[in-house]
PDB file of C-alpha atoms in Angstrom:
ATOM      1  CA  UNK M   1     134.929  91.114-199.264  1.00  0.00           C
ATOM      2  CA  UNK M   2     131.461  90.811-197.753  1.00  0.00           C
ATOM      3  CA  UNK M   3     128.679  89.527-199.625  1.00  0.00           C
ATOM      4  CA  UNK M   4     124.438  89.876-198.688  1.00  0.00           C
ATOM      5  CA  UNK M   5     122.052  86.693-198.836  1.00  0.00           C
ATOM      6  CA  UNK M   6     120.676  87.442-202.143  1.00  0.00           C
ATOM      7  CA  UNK M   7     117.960  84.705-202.508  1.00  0.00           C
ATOM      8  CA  UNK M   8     117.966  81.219-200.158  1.00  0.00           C
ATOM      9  CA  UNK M   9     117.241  78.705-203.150  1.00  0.00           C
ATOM     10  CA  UNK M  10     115.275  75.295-202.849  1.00  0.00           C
ATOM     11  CA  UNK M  11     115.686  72.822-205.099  1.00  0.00           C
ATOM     12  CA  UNK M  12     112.232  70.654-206.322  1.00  0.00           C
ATOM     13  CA  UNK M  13     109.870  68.675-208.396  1.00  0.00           C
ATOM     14  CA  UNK M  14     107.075  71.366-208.541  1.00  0.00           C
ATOM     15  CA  UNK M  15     108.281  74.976-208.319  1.00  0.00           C
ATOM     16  CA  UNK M  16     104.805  76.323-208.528  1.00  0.00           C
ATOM     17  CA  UNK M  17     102.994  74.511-205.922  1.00  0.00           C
ATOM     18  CA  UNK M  18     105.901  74.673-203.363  1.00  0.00           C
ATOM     19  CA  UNK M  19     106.000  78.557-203.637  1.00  0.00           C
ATOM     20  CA  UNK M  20     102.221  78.445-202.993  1.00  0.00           C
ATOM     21  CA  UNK M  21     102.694  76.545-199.976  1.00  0.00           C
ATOM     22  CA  UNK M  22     105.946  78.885-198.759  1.00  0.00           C
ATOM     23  CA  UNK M  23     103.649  81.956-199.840  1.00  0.00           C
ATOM     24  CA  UNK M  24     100.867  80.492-197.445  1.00  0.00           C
ATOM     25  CA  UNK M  25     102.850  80.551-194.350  1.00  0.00           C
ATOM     26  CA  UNK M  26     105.246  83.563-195.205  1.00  0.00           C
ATOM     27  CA  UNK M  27     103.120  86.479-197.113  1.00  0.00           C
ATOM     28  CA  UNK M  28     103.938  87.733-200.174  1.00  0.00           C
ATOM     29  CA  UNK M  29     103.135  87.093-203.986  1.00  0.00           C
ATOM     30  CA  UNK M  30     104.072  83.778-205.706  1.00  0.00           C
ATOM     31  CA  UNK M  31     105.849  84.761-209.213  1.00  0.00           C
ATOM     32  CA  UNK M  32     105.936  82.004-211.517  1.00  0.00           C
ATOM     33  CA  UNK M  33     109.331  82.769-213.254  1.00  0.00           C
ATOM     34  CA  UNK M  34     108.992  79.700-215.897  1.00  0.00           C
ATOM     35  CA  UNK M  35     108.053  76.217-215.394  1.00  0.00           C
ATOM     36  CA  UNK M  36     111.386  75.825-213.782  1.00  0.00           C
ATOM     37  CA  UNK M  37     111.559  78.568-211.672  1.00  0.00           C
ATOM     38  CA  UNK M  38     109.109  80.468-208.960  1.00  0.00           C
ATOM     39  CA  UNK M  39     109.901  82.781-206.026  1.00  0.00           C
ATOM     40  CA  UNK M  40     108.199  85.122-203.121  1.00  0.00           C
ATOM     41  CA  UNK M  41     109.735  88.007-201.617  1.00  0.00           C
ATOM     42  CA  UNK M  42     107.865  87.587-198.389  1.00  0.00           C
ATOM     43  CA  UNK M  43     107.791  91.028-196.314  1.00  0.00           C
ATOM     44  CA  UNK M  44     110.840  91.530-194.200  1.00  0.00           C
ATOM     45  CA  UNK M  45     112.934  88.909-195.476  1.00  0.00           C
ATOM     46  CA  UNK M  46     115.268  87.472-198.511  1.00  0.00           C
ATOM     47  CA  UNK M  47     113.744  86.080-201.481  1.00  0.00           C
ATOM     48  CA  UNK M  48     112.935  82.588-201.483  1.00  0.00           C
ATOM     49  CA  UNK M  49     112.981  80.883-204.470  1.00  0.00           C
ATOM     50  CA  UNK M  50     112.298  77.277-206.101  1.00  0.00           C
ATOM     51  CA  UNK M  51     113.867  75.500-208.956  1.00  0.00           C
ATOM     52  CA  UNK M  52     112.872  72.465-210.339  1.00  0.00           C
ATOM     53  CA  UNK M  53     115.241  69.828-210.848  1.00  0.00           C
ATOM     54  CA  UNK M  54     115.122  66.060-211.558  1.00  0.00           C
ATOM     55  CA  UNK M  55     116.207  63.630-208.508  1.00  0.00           C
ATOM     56  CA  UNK M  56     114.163  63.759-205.323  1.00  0.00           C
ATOM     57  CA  UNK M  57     114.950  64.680-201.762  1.00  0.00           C
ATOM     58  CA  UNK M  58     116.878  61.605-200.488  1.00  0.00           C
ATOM     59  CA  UNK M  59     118.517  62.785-197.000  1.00  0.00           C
ATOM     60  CA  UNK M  60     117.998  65.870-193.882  1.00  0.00           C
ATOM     61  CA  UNK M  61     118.060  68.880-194.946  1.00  0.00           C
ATOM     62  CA  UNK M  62     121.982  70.257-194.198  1.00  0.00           C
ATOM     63  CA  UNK M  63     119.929  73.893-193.910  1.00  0.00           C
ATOM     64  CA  UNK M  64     116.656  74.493-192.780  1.00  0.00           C
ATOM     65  CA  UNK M  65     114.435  77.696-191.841  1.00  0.00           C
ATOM     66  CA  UNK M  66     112.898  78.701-188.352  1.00  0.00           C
ATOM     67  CA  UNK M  67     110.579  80.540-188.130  1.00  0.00           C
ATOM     68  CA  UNK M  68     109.141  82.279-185.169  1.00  0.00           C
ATOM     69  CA  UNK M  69     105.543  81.357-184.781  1.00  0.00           C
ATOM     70  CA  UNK M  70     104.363  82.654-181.372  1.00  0.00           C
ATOM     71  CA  UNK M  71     101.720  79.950-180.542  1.00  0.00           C
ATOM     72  CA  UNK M  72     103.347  76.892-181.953  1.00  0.00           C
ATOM     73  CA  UNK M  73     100.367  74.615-181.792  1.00  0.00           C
ATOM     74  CA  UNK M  74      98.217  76.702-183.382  1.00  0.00           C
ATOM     75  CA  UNK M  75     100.900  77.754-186.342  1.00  0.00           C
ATOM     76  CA  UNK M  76     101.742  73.678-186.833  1.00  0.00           C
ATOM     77  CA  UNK M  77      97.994  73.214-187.482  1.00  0.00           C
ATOM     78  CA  UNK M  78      97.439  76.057-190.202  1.00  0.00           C
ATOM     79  CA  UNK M  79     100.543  74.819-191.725  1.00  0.00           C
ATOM     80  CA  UNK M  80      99.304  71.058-191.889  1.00  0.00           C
ATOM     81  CA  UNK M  81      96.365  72.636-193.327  1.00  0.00           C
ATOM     82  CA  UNK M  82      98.446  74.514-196.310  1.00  0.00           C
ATOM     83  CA  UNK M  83     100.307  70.893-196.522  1.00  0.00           C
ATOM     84  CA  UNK M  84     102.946  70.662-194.149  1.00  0.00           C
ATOM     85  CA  UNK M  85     103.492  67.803-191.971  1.00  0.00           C
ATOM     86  CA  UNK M  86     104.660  67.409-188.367  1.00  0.00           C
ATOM     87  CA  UNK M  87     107.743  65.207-187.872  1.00  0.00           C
ATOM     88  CA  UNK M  88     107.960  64.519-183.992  1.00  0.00           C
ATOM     89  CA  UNK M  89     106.443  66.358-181.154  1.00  0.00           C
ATOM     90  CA  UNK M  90     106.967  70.273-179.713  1.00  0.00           C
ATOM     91  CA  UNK M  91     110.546  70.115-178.068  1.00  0.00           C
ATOM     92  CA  UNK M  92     111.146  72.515-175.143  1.00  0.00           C
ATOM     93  CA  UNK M  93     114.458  73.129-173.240  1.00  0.00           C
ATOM     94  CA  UNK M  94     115.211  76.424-171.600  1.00  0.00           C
ATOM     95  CA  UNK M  95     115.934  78.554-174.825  1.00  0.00           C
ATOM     96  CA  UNK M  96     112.246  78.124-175.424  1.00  0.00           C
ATOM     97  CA  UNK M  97     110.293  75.176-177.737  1.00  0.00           C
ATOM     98  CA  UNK M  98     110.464  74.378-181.952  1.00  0.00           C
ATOM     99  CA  UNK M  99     108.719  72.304-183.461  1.00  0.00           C
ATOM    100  CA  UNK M 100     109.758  70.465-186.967  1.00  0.00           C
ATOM    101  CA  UNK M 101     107.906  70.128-189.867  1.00  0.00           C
ATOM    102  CA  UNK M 102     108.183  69.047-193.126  1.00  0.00           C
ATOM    103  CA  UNK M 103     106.424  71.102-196.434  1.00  0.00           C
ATOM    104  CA  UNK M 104     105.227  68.549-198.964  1.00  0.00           C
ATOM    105  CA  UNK M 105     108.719  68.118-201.016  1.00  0.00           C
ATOM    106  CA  UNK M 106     109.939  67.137-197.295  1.00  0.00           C
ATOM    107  CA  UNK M 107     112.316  70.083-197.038  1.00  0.00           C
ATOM    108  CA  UNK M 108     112.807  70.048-193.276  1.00  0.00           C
ATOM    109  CA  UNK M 109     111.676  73.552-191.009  1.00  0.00           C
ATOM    110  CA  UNK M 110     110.763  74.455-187.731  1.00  0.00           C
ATOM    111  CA  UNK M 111     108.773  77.099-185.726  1.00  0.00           C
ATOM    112  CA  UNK M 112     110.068  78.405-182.889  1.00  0.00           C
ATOM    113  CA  UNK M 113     109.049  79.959-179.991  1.00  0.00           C
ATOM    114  CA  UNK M 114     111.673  81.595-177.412  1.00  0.00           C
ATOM    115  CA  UNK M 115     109.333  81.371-174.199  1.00  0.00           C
ATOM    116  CA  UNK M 116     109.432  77.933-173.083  1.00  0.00           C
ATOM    117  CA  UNK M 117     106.345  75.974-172.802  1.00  0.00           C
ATOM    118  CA  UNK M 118     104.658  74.080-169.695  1.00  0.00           C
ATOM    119  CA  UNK M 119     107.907  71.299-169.760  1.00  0.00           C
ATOM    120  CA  UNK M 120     110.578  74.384-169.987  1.00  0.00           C
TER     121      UNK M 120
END
């Protein structure tokens, strides 16, 4: 049996501002589901959705996204702006540089770039 990524599911306090915020950096239309439930289909990739539910975030993410950015400096700002914030500095090794981020539930993600920067 083979089975397809359907959806990739977050779990939080405030499904209808976190889609916002996913919808900001991604494309694509929030849909507000219920008061429990939102999702985007952002152009050329699974559905992301977001369900509320009661505890907080309390350790690391086990899974997080990365996302290729291009300019990595520039993409960390605009998402700061939408409510993101950085967690440590731009790493670069010779598969090229990432930087992490948190979005404002603190779900862990990073953008990536594959051509390494000045330090690569």
């Amino acid at each position: 049996m083979r089975a397809r990524v359907d959806e990739i599911v977050f779990d939080c306090a405030d499904p209808a501002a976190l889609v916002r915020f996913w919808a900001a950096l991604l494309g694509g239309a929030p849909e507000d589901r219920s008061p429990d439930w939102s999702y985007i289909d952002p152009p050329g990739f699974t559905r992301l959705a977001f369900q509320r539910v009661p505890e907080g975030k309390a350790v690391k993410n086990r899974l997080h996204l990365d996302l290729d950015a291009g300019d990595l400096a520039s993409a960390t700002a605009e998402a700061e702006r939408f409510g993101a914030t950085r967690s440590g500095g731009i790493v670069t090794d010779a598969q090229g540089s990432f930087q992490v981020l948190l979005d404002p539930e603190g779900n862990e993600f990073c953008f990536v770039s594959g051509v390494p920067g000045p330090t690569g």
